[in-house]
Amino acid sequence: MAQATRRAVFICQGGAQDQADLDYKRLRWTAEAQSDPLVFEVPQACQAEGAAAIARLANQHGLARFLLAACPMAGAAGSLEHALGLAGLALGAARVIDVFDLPETPGLACRVTEGAAVAMAQALAVEEAWRELPLEAREVAGGVLVVGNGLAALEAVTGLADAGREVLLLTPTRRLALARPGLGKEASEAAAALAEGLEDRPGVEIIRRGSLVSLSGTAGDFQAVVNDAAQRPRLLRVGAVVVAQAPPQAPNLPPGLAIGPRVVTLDDLWALMSSPEHFRRALGDKPAPRVGLAVGLGREPSPLGLRSACLAALGLMAETQAEVTLYTTNAKVAAPELEELTQRVRSEGALMVKFTQDRPAVTVQESGLRLRYMEDILGREVEQELDILAVDETAAPDRQWRALARTLNLTVGTNGALQPDQVGSLPVRTVRAGVFAVGPARSTGDWLAWSDEVGEALLEIEQLLGEGQPLLESGRVVVDRRRCAICLTCVRVCPRQAMGRRDRRPFSNPLACTGCGTCASECPMDAIQIVGDDDARYRREIRAAAAPRGGMLELAPPDELLVLACANSAAPALAAARLSGGVPPAGTRVVRVPCAGKVDPAFILEALGQGFDGVLLLSCFEDACYSLTGNVWAGMRLEHLRHVVSEAGFQPERIMGAAAAPSGRAQVMEALRQAWDRLDELGTNPLKTAARVRDLLGRFTVKVDHTYVIL
Amino acid sequence: MNDGRVLILGGGIAGATAAVSLAGAGVPVTLVEKDDFLGGFAARLACKALDSCQKCNGCLAEPRLAALMTTPGIDILRRAQVRELTQGDNGFLARVAQRPAYIDPERCTGCGICLQKCPAAAEGALRRPLLVGDRPPLAIDPAACLYFRDGRSTLCQDICPEEAIDFGRKPGEIQVAAKAVVLATGFAPYPAGQKERLGYGIVPNVVTAMELEAMLRDQGAPRRPSDGQKPAKVAFIQCVGSRERLGHNYCSRVCCGYALRLGRSLKHRHGTEVTVFYMDLQSFGQVPQEILEAARRELNLVRSMPYDVMSGEGGRVLVEYQAQSGQPSRSESFDMLALSVGMTPGADNPELARGLGAGLSEQGFLRPGTGIFVAGAACRPLDVAESVASAGRAALDALRYLEAK
Ligand SMILES: Cc1cc2nc3c(=O)[nH]c(=O)nc-3n(C[C@H](O)[C@H](O)[C@H](O)COP(=O)(O)OP(=O)(O)OC[C@H]3O[C@@H](n4cnc5c(N)ncnc54)[C@H](O)[C@@H]3O)c2cc1C
Ligand code: SF4
Ligand code: SF4
C-alpha cells in the first residue's frame, strides 16, 4: 500500500501541439521535479483509449489519487469516469488540471496554456494539502468567499460578518482599494469606514493579492482553492461565493486617438489632481490650463463616467484656474443627483459640448491638442485648443477576467458582467447556483445601486445556507443506479449547475436544484426522475387531456391541440389571458410542465399517438428562460424529434414551438391562433383513427374482463 | 399583541419581494395595499420581446407577485391605508382604515354578468385584477360607478347570481402591531396633463407610455383611442416630467429604456414607423451599446424636444420641433403620440413622511427612519430589477433590526 501514497502525474499527449515545444517540456519538468519518477505521458485523455490507458496505468501502480494535466474536455467528456469506474477505481481519483487550451479548429492539437507549469506546481502543492472529507460528514458550509476589493466587496464582507458568517475576502490588490476617486467623496468615505478594522473582526479573514485557482462542488458545498500573495495554495470549504470585483477598464477613445502625455484617463487625471505639484508640472506650469473632460467618445458611457467627469470638473474649477470643457455624447444622467451635478458644472463656468452623431477631430501635438467639431448651437465649425484631455473608461473584459469567469464557471457579457442578462438570474444570481455577482461585477450602473444588490445577495445567501444542515440526498432528483452509465450528461446540462458528483454517482444538490427537469429529459439512459414531476405523471396527464372520444359511429372526431405550457411563462400567461376574457380555441388542451426543460420527446409521441392533431410547446423566450437554458435544450430535442418523425414519414409540422412571457397574454393567444392555422392546413392526424379504435377497444375490454388488448 | 411582525405598505413588486423574503425568513408580515388589487405598475407592463427577449426585465415581477399570494405567513389587507402610526417601546401600532369590498371576495365567482350589464362599464366602473389569483375577481371603482355618483344604479347588486354585491358595506378599521415597517409605496407616473403644450387630454391620440404599456399588455397591439385603429406612425417624446430645472430635476432612469424597447417592439411586431424625440438616451444595464445600435438602425431618433403638439386631420397628431438650433421649426404628423412620462414621488409621500417619521429626499422620495425601511421606487426612480434588489436590501435591514431588538 505504500505505493498508494506516491504522487503521480499524467500528462495528456494529445494536448501538446508539439512535444518538443518549450512550454510542454517545462510542464513535464515541473511535474518531474515534484513527483518522483511517476510521470506518465498518455494519449488523448478525452478519448476512450486515452482514458483506458490512464485507468490501466493507475491500477498497475496502485494509485488512489493522481493528477491529470489535460484540456477541459478530459474532465468533461465523461470517458475518464467511465474508464476509472470500469477499472474499479474511485471516480474522484483523477484531479484534472486544465493546462491546455482547446484547439480552435477541430482535429488540431490543443495548445499548452500560458502559465501551465505554474498551474501544475500549484496543483501538486494543493494535492498535498488536500484532504477529502468523508462524505457522510458533509454539512452545508456556512462560510462565504467574497472576491473583490471595492465598496461592494467591503459591504458584502461587513454584512456577512454582521450575520455571523465566516468570511474570506480575496482581494486582487494589496490594499483594500478605496473607492475610485471618480465615485465621489461619499463613496470613498463609505469604503474607508467599511475597511476600517475589518481585518480584526472575528470571523473575517483577508487574503491580499490573492487569486482563485479553482472552485469545484455545488451550492452550499463548494471547494475553493485560493492562492495567497506568495502563491501558497489553500483549500477552503464555503457555502457561497460573492463576486464583487470590477472588470478591467479601458479608456473610452474614439478611433484614431490614443493615450499619451496629453490624452489621459479620468482616473489618471484624478491621480494627477491629488498632487497639485504634479498637476502643475504635467501641464507645463500654465497658470490657467485648458482641460477637456470627455465622456462617451467611443462606446456608450455609463453614469459612473459622467459622475467622475463632473466631480473632476468641479474640483478643477474650485482648486485651480483651469478652463474646463465637458464633452458628452449621450449624457448618462440616469443616476441620483447627476442631473444637478451637470447643471452645477455648467453654472460654475465650464463649457459644455454635446455630440450627437459626429465626433471631434483631434490633433495631438507636443504642446497640446486641437479639437475641431461642428458646434450644434452655433451651427458652425469650431476649433478649440486644450492642454490636456481626460477620457472616461468603460469595462473591457480581458484574458484574466475571462480566466476568472472560467474558474468560476460563469458567463461573461460584452461589458464584462459575470451574469447573463436574463430574467432568470436578475438581480444578482449567476449561471451557477450559490455564486452571486454584485456591484461592478454585474452592472455598469452607478454605485448607489450596489448596496441594494449586496443586500439582495446576502438575503439569498441566508435563504440558501440557513443555519447549515446535513447535505443529504433529499432533493427531488432521483438517479436510478441500475440505469445510470455515469456519462455525466446531467452534470453538463443542468442550467443551475446543481448536479455534482458524490459517491461515484451524479448527485443533484437540493439547495441548487429548481426541479426544471432538464437533466431528466436529457439523460440518454432515462435514469433520472423528478419526484412529483415524473414522466409517468405527464404521460398520464396527456392521456387524460385527450378528449373523451365519441361513439363508434361518430365519423368526424374533433381536432385537438395539446399545449405543453411552461409553468414559469406560458401557463401564467394563459391564465392571465383567460382572466381578461380570452378563450382558447375549442379543442385546445393544456398540460402544465414545470419548465420546457421537462418535456421529453416521449410526451410528444404519446400525445400524437393518443390522436392529438398537433403539439405546441409554449415556453419562455429563448434568452428569458426562468431556468436559464431549459428551453434551449427543449428546443434541440424538438428539432431532433421533428427530424426523426419526418424520417418515419410523419408530418413534422405537427410538432410546434412558440415563446411567451408570463405577462404575454396576447402572445399566447396569438401562438394558439397560429398553431390552429397550421393544424387547419395539415388536417387530421393520421394516427387518430388508430387511437380511436384502441380507445373503443380499451373501453370494451375493460368492461368484459380484466385482460387487456395490446394494439 | 406584538408578534414581531413587519408591516409593509404597498403591494407592488417591491412590497411583494420584501414580504416574500421576510415571510421566508419566518417573520410574520402584514401587507397593506391601497388599491383594490395587488401588483402596482410592474403588473401593468407589456412584454416588449421581438422574436427574442429585449431584456426590459418587466416580467421579472411575475413570479414574485404570484408568490405574494401563495406564501404562507403574509396577511394582505387590500383597499387599506395606514391612517396613524405610533411608535412606542414595544414597536409600532398602526391604525389601518379599509374601504369596503362591495363585491364579496368569498362569494364572487368572476362570472362577469355584472360587467356585461353595467351601464358604466366603459368608464371602468368594474375592474378586473391585474394578477391571476388576486381576489375578488371583480371590484367596483367608486370613482366611475353610477351608484356612488348619484345613487342612480344598483343594477349589479340586483342581478349578481351569487349575491356577492352589497353597496351597503361599511369601511372597517384594523389595528396592526408591528416591530418594523417597510415602505414600498412606489411612485406616481408624471401626470402628463400638466404639460399642456404636449397635448395630453386635449389633443386626441396623445397617450402616456403607461397607457401604451397597458394597451399592449392587454390587447397585444397599439390602438388609437379616437377610433381604435392601429397607428402606422407613432412618436415618443422623452423626459416628460423629468430633467426639469424647475420641478423634477432628475432623470427618471427607466423611460429611455422602455421607450426604445416599446418602439422596437411596435416596429417588429406591427410594422409601425417609430420616431423618438430625446435629449440624451439613457441605456445601461448589460447591453448598453447593443440596444442603442439596434434602435439607431430601426427607429428614427431625433435629438430635439418638441415644444408644441396640436391635433391634425383625421385624428393625427402634429408635433412641432426644431431639428437643429438656428433652423426653422418643423411640424411632423403622427397617428399617435406617446409621452414617456417619468417617475415622480408617490402622492402620499409627504403624509407618510410626516405621519410615520420617515424622511423625504430633496426630490420628494422617501428615506428610512428608525425601524422604518424603504423599498423600490419609493426611494428613487428604479426599474423592476432594481426594485427587487432594493426590496432585498430593505428586508435584510429589517431582519437585522429585528434581531438587534
Ligand atoms: C411608463 C413606464 C414604463 C415602465 N417600463 C418598465 C420596464 O419596461 N421595465 C422595468 O423594469 N421597469 C419599468 N418601469 C418601472 C416600473 O414600473 C417600476 O420599477 C416598478 O413598478 C416599481 O415597483 P414598486 O413596487 O416600487 O412601486 P409601484 O409599482 O408603484 O407599486 C406601489 C404599490 O403601493 C401601493 N401604494 C401606494 N401608496 C400606498 C399607501 N399609502 N398605502 C398602501 N399602499 C400604497 C400602490 O397602489 C402600488 O400597488 C416603467 C415605469 C413607467 C412609468
Ligand atoms: S417582458 Fe421584457 S424581459 Fe420579459 S420576455 Fe418580454 S421583453 Fe423579455
Ligand atoms: S430615462 Fe431618458 S426619458 Fe427618462 S428622464 Fe432620463 S433621459 Fe429623460
Coordinates of N, CA and C in Angstrom, one line a residue, chain A residues 575-710:
Chain A
A575 N -53.3 31.8 -18.2 CA -54.3 32.1 -17.1 C -54.7 33.6 -17.2
A576 N -53.7 34.4 -17.4 CA -54.0 35.9 -17.5 C -54.8 36.2 -18.7
A577 N -54.6 35.5 -19.8 CA -55.4 35.7 -21.0 C -56.9 35.4 -20.7
R578 N -57.1 34.3 -19.9 CA -58.4 33.9 -19.6 C -59.0 34.9 -18.6
L579 N -58.2 35.5 -17.7 CA -58.7 36.5 -16.8 C -59.3 37.7 -17.5
S580 N -58.6 38.0 -18.6 CA -59.1 39.2 -19.4 C -60.0 38.8 -20.5
G581 N -60.6 37.6 -20.4 CA -61.7 37.2 -21.3 C -61.3 36.4 -22.5
G582 N -60.0 36.1 -22.6 CA -59.6 35.3 -23.7 C -60.0 33.9 -23.6
V583 N -60.5 33.3 -24.7 CA -60.9 31.9 -24.7 C -60.1 31.2 -25.8
P584 N -59.3 30.2 -25.4 CA -58.5 29.4 -26.3 C -59.5 28.7 -27.3
P585 N -59.1 28.5 -28.5 CA -60.0 27.8 -29.5 C -60.4 26.5 -29.0
A586 N -61.6 26.0 -29.4 CA -62.1 24.7 -28.9 C -61.1 23.7 -29.3
G587 N -61.0 22.7 -28.5 CA -60.1 21.6 -28.8 C -58.7 21.8 -28.3
T588 N -58.4 22.9 -27.7 CA -57.1 23.2 -27.1 C -57.1 22.6 -25.7
R589 N -56.1 21.7 -25.5 CA -55.9 21.1 -24.1 C -54.6 21.5 -23.6
V590 N -54.6 22.0 -22.4 CA -53.3 22.5 -21.8 C -52.8 21.6 -20.7
V591 N -51.5 21.2 -20.8 CA -50.9 20.5 -19.7 C -49.7 21.3 -19.3
R592 N -49.7 21.6 -18.0 CA -48.6 22.5 -17.5 C -47.4 21.7 -17.1
V593 N -46.3 22.1 -17.6 CA -45.0 21.5 -17.2 C -44.1 22.4 -16.4
P594 N -43.3 21.9 -15.5 CA -42.5 22.8 -14.7 C -41.6 23.8 -15.4
C595 N -41.1 23.3 -16.6 CA -40.2 24.1 -17.4 C -40.2 23.3 -18.8
A596 N -39.9 24.1 -19.8 CA -39.8 23.4 -21.1 C -38.8 22.3 -21.0
G597 N -37.8 22.5 -20.2 CA -36.7 21.5 -20.0 C -37.3 20.1 -19.6
K598 N -38.4 20.1 -19.0 CA -39.0 18.8 -18.6 C -39.6 18.0 -19.7
V599 N -39.8 18.7 -20.9 CA -40.6 18.0 -21.9 C -39.7 16.9 -22.6
D600 N -40.1 15.7 -22.4 CA -39.4 14.6 -23.0 C -40.1 14.3 -24.4
P601 N -39.3 14.0 -25.4 CA -39.9 13.6 -26.7 C -41.0 12.6 -26.6
A602 N -40.8 11.7 -25.6 CA -41.8 10.7 -25.4 C -43.2 11.3 -25.1
F603 N -43.2 12.4 -24.4 CA -44.5 13.1 -24.2 C -45.2 13.4 -25.5
I604 N -44.4 13.9 -26.4 CA -45.0 14.4 -27.7 C -45.5 13.2 -28.5
L605 N -44.6 12.2 -28.5 CA -45.1 10.9 -29.2 C -46.3 10.4 -28.6
E606 N -46.3 10.4 -27.3 CA -47.5 9.9 -26.5 C -48.8 10.7 -27.0
A607 N -48.6 12.0 -27.1 CA -49.8 12.8 -27.5 C -50.2 12.5 -28.9
L608 N -49.2 12.4 -29.8 CA -49.6 12.2 -31.2 C -50.2 10.8 -31.3
G609 N -49.7 9.9 -30.6 CA -50.2 8.5 -30.6 C -51.6 8.5 -30.0
Q610 N -51.9 9.4 -29.1 CA -53.3 9.5 -28.5 C -54.2 10.1 -29.5
G611 N -53.7 10.6 -30.6 CA -54.6 11.2 -31.6 C -54.7 12.7 -31.5
F612 N -53.9 13.4 -30.7 CA -53.8 14.8 -30.8 C -53.3 15.2 -32.2
D613 N -53.9 16.2 -32.8 CA -53.5 16.6 -34.2 C -52.2 17.4 -34.2
G614 N -51.9 18.0 -33.1 CA -50.7 18.7 -33.0 C -50.3 19.0 -31.6
V615 N -49.0 19.2 -31.4 CA -48.5 19.5 -30.1 C -47.7 20.8 -30.1
L616 N -48.1 21.7 -29.2 CA -47.4 23.0 -29.2 C -46.7 23.2 -27.9
L617 N -45.4 23.3 -27.9 CA -44.6 23.6 -26.7 C -44.5 25.1 -26.5
L618 N -45.1 25.6 -25.5 CA -45.1 27.0 -25.2 C -44.1 27.3 -24.1
S619 N -43.0 28.0 -24.4 CA -42.0 28.1 -23.4 C -41.7 29.6 -23.3
C620 N -40.7 29.9 -22.4 CA -40.1 31.3 -22.3 C -39.4 31.6 -23.6
F621 N -39.2 32.9 -23.8 CA -38.3 33.3 -24.9 C -37.0 32.7 -24.7
E622 N -36.3 32.4 -25.8 CA -35.0 31.7 -25.6 C -34.1 32.2 -24.6
D623 N -33.9 33.6 -24.6 CA -33.0 34.1 -23.7 C -33.7 34.8 -22.5
A624 N -34.9 34.3 -22.2 CA -35.6 34.8 -21.0 C -36.1 33.7 -20.2
C625 N -35.4 32.5 -20.2 CA -35.9 31.3 -19.6 C -35.7 31.4 -18.1
Y626 N -36.7 31.1 -17.3 CA -36.6 31.2 -15.8 C -35.6 30.2 -15.3
S627 N -35.4 29.1 -16.0 CA -34.3 28.2 -15.6 C -33.2 28.3 -16.6
L628 N -32.9 29.5 -17.1 CA -31.8 29.8 -17.9 C -31.7 29.1 -19.3
T629 N -31.6 27.8 -19.3 CA -31.4 27.1 -20.6 C -32.4 26.0 -20.8
G630 N -33.3 25.8 -19.9 CA -34.3 24.7 -20.0 C -34.9 24.6 -21.4
N631 N -35.3 25.8 -21.9 CA -36.0 25.9 -23.2 C -35.0 25.7 -24.3
V632 N -33.8 26.0 -24.1 CA -32.8 25.7 -25.2 C -32.6 24.2 -25.5
W633 N -32.5 23.5 -24.4 CA -32.4 22.1 -24.5 C -33.7 21.5 -25.1
A634 N -34.8 22.0 -24.6 CA -36.1 21.5 -25.2 C -36.2 21.8 -26.7
G635 N -35.7 23.0 -27.1 CA -35.8 23.3 -28.5 C -35.0 22.3 -29.3
M636 N -33.8 21.9 -28.8 CA -33.0 21.0 -29.6 C -33.6 19.6 -29.7
R637 N -34.3 19.2 -28.6 CA -35.0 17.9 -28.6 C -36.1 17.9 -29.6
L638 N -36.8 19.1 -29.6 CA -38.0 19.2 -30.5 C -37.5 19.1 -32.0
E639 N -36.4 19.8 -32.2 CA -35.8 19.8 -33.6 C -35.5 18.4 -34.0
H640 N -34.8 17.7 -33.1 CA -34.4 16.3 -33.3 C -35.6 15.4 -33.6
L641 N -36.6 15.6 -32.7 CA -37.8 14.8 -32.8 C -38.5 15.0 -34.2
R642 N -38.5 16.3 -34.6 CA -39.2 16.6 -35.9 C -38.4 15.8 -37.0
H643 N -37.1 15.8 -36.9 CA -36.3 15.1 -37.9 C -36.7 13.6 -37.9
V644 N -36.7 13.0 -36.7 CA -37.0 11.6 -36.5 C -38.4 11.2 -37.1
V645 N -39.4 12.0 -36.7 CA -40.7 11.6 -37.2 C -40.8 11.8 -38.7
S646 N -40.1 12.8 -39.2 CA -40.3 13.0 -40.7 C -39.6 11.9 -41.4
E647 N -38.5 11.3 -40.8 CA -37.8 10.2 -41.4 C -38.8 9.0 -41.4
A648 N -39.7 9.0 -40.4 CA -40.6 7.9 -40.3 C -41.9 8.2 -41.1
G649 N -41.9 9.3 -41.9 CA -43.0 9.5 -42.8 C -44.1 10.3 -42.1
F650 N -43.9 10.9 -41.0 CA -44.9 11.6 -40.3 C -44.7 13.1 -40.4
Q651 N -45.8 13.9 -40.5 CA -45.6 15.3 -40.7 C -44.9 16.0 -39.5
P652 N -43.7 16.5 -39.7 CA -43.0 17.1 -38.5 C -43.7 18.4 -38.1
E653 N -44.5 19.0 -39.0 CA -45.1 20.3 -38.7 C -46.1 20.2 -37.6
R654 N -46.5 19.0 -37.2 CA -47.4 18.9 -36.1 C -46.8 19.1 -34.8
I655 N -45.5 19.2 -34.8 CA -44.7 19.4 -33.6 C -44.3 20.9 -33.6
M656 N -44.9 21.7 -32.7 CA -44.6 23.2 -32.9 C -44.1 23.7 -31.6
G657 N -43.4 24.8 -31.7 CA -42.9 25.5 -30.5 C -43.1 27.0 -30.7
A658 N -43.4 27.7 -29.6 CA -43.6 29.2 -29.6 C -43.2 29.7 -28.2
A659 N -43.0 31.0 -28.1 CA -42.5 31.6 -26.9 C -43.4 32.6 -26.4
A660 N -43.4 32.8 -25.1 CA -44.3 33.8 -24.4 C -43.6 34.2 -23.1
A661 N -43.9 35.5 -22.7 CA -43.5 35.9 -21.4 C -44.7 35.7 -20.4
P662 N -44.4 35.6 -19.1 CA -45.5 35.4 -18.2 C -46.6 36.5 -18.3
S663 N -46.2 37.6 -18.8 CA -47.1 38.7 -18.9 C -47.7 38.8 -20.3
G664 N -47.3 37.8 -21.1 CA -47.7 37.9 -22.6 C -49.0 37.3 -22.9
R665 N -50.1 37.8 -22.3 CA -51.4 37.2 -22.6 C -51.8 37.3 -24.1
A666 N -51.4 38.4 -24.7 CA -51.7 38.5 -26.2 C -50.8 37.5 -26.9
Q667 N -49.5 37.4 -26.4 CA -48.6 36.5 -27.1 C -49.1 35.0 -27.2
V668 N -49.6 34.5 -26.0 CA -50.1 33.1 -26.1 C -51.3 32.9 -26.9
M669 N -52.2 33.9 -26.9 CA -53.4 33.8 -27.8 C -53.0 33.8 -29.2
E670 N -52.0 34.6 -29.6 CA -51.5 34.7 -30.9 C -50.8 33.3 -31.3
A671 N -50.1 32.8 -30.4 CA -49.4 31.5 -30.6 C -50.4 30.4 -30.9
L672 N -51.5 30.4 -30.1 CA -52.5 29.4 -30.3 C -53.2 29.5 -31.6
R673 N -53.5 30.8 -32.0 CA -54.1 31.0 -33.3 C -53.2 30.5 -34.4
Q674 N -51.9 30.8 -34.3 CA -51.0 30.3 -35.4 C -51.0 28.8 -35.4
A675 N -51.0 28.2 -34.2 CA -50.9 26.7 -34.2 C -52.2 26.1 -34.8
W676 N -53.3 26.7 -34.5 CA -54.5 26.2 -35.1 C -54.6 26.4 -36.6
D677 N -54.1 27.5 -37.1 CA -54.0 27.7 -38.5 C -53.2 26.6 -39.2
R678 N -52.1 26.3 -38.5 CA -51.2 25.2 -39.0 C -52.0 23.9 -39.1
L679 N -52.7 23.6 -38.0 CA -53.5 22.4 -38.0 C -54.5 22.3 -39.1
D680 N -55.1 23.5 -39.3 CA -56.1 23.6 -40.4 C -55.5 23.2 -41.7
E681 N -54.3 23.6 -41.9 CA -53.6 23.3 -43.2 C -53.3 21.8 -43.2
L682 N -52.9 21.2 -42.1 CA -52.4 19.8 -42.0 C -53.6 18.8 -42.0
G683 N -54.7 19.2 -41.5 CA -55.8 18.3 -41.5 C -55.6 17.3 -40.3
T684 N -56.4 16.2 -40.3 CA -56.5 15.3 -39.2 C -55.2 14.5 -39.1
N685 N -54.8 14.2 -37.8 CA -53.7 13.4 -37.6 C -54.0 11.9 -38.0
P686 N -53.2 11.4 -38.9 CA -53.4 10.0 -39.4 C -53.5 9.0 -38.3
L687 N -52.9 9.3 -37.2 CA -52.9 8.3 -36.1 C -54.2 8.3 -35.3
K688 N -55.0 9.3 -35.6 CA -56.2 9.5 -34.8 C -57.1 8.3 -34.8
T689 N -57.3 7.8 -36.0 CA -58.3 6.7 -36.2 C -57.8 5.5 -35.3
A690 N -56.5 5.2 -35.5 CA -56.0 4.1 -34.7 C -56.2 4.3 -33.2
A691 N -56.0 5.6 -32.8 CA -56.2 5.9 -31.4 C -57.6 5.7 -30.9
R692 N -58.5 6.1 -31.9 CA -60.0 5.9 -31.5 C -60.3 4.4 -31.4
V693 N -59.8 3.7 -32.3 CA -60.1 2.2 -32.3 C -59.6 1.6 -31.0
R694 N -58.4 2.0 -30.7 CA -57.8 1.5 -29.5 C -58.6 1.9 -28.2
D695 N -59.0 3.1 -28.3 CA -59.7 3.7 -27.2 C -61.0 2.9 -27.0
L696 N -61.7 2.7 -28.1 CA -63.0 2.0 -28.0 C -62.8 0.5 -27.6
L697 N -61.8 -0.1 -28.1 CA -61.5 -1.5 -27.8 C -61.1 -1.5 -26.3
G698 N -60.4 -0.5 -25.9 CA -59.9 -0.5 -24.5 C -61.2 -0.4 -23.6
R699 N -62.1 0.4 -23.9 CA -63.3 0.5 -23.1 C -64.0 -0.8 -23.1
F700 N -64.1 -1.4 -24.3 CA -64.8 -2.6 -24.4 C -64.1 -3.7 -23.5
T701 N -62.8 -3.8 -23.6 CA -62.1 -4.8 -22.9 C -62.3 -4.7 -21.4
V702 N -62.2 -3.4 -21.0 CA -62.3 -3.2 -19.5 C -63.6 -3.7 -19.0
K703 N -64.7 -3.5 -19.9 CA -66.0 -3.8 -19.4 C -66.1 -5.4 -19.3
V704 N -65.5 -6.1 -20.3 CA -65.7 -7.5 -20.3 C -64.9 -8.2 -19.3
D705 N -63.7 -8.1 -19.3 CA -62.9 -8.7 -18.2 C -61.6 -7.9 -18.0
H706 N -60.7 -8.4 -17.2 CA -59.5 -7.6 -16.9 C -58.3 -8.0 -17.7
T707 N -58.4 -8.8 -18.7 CA -57.3 -8.9 -19.6 C -57.3 -7.7 -20.5
Y708 N -56.1 -7.4 -21.0 CA -56.1 -6.2 -21.9 C -55.6 -6.6 -23.3
V709 N -56.0 -5.7 -24.2 CA -55.6 -5.9 -25.6 C -54.5 -5.0 -25.9
I710 N -53.4 -5.6 -26.4 CA -52.3 -4.8 -26.8 C -52.4 -4.5 -28.3

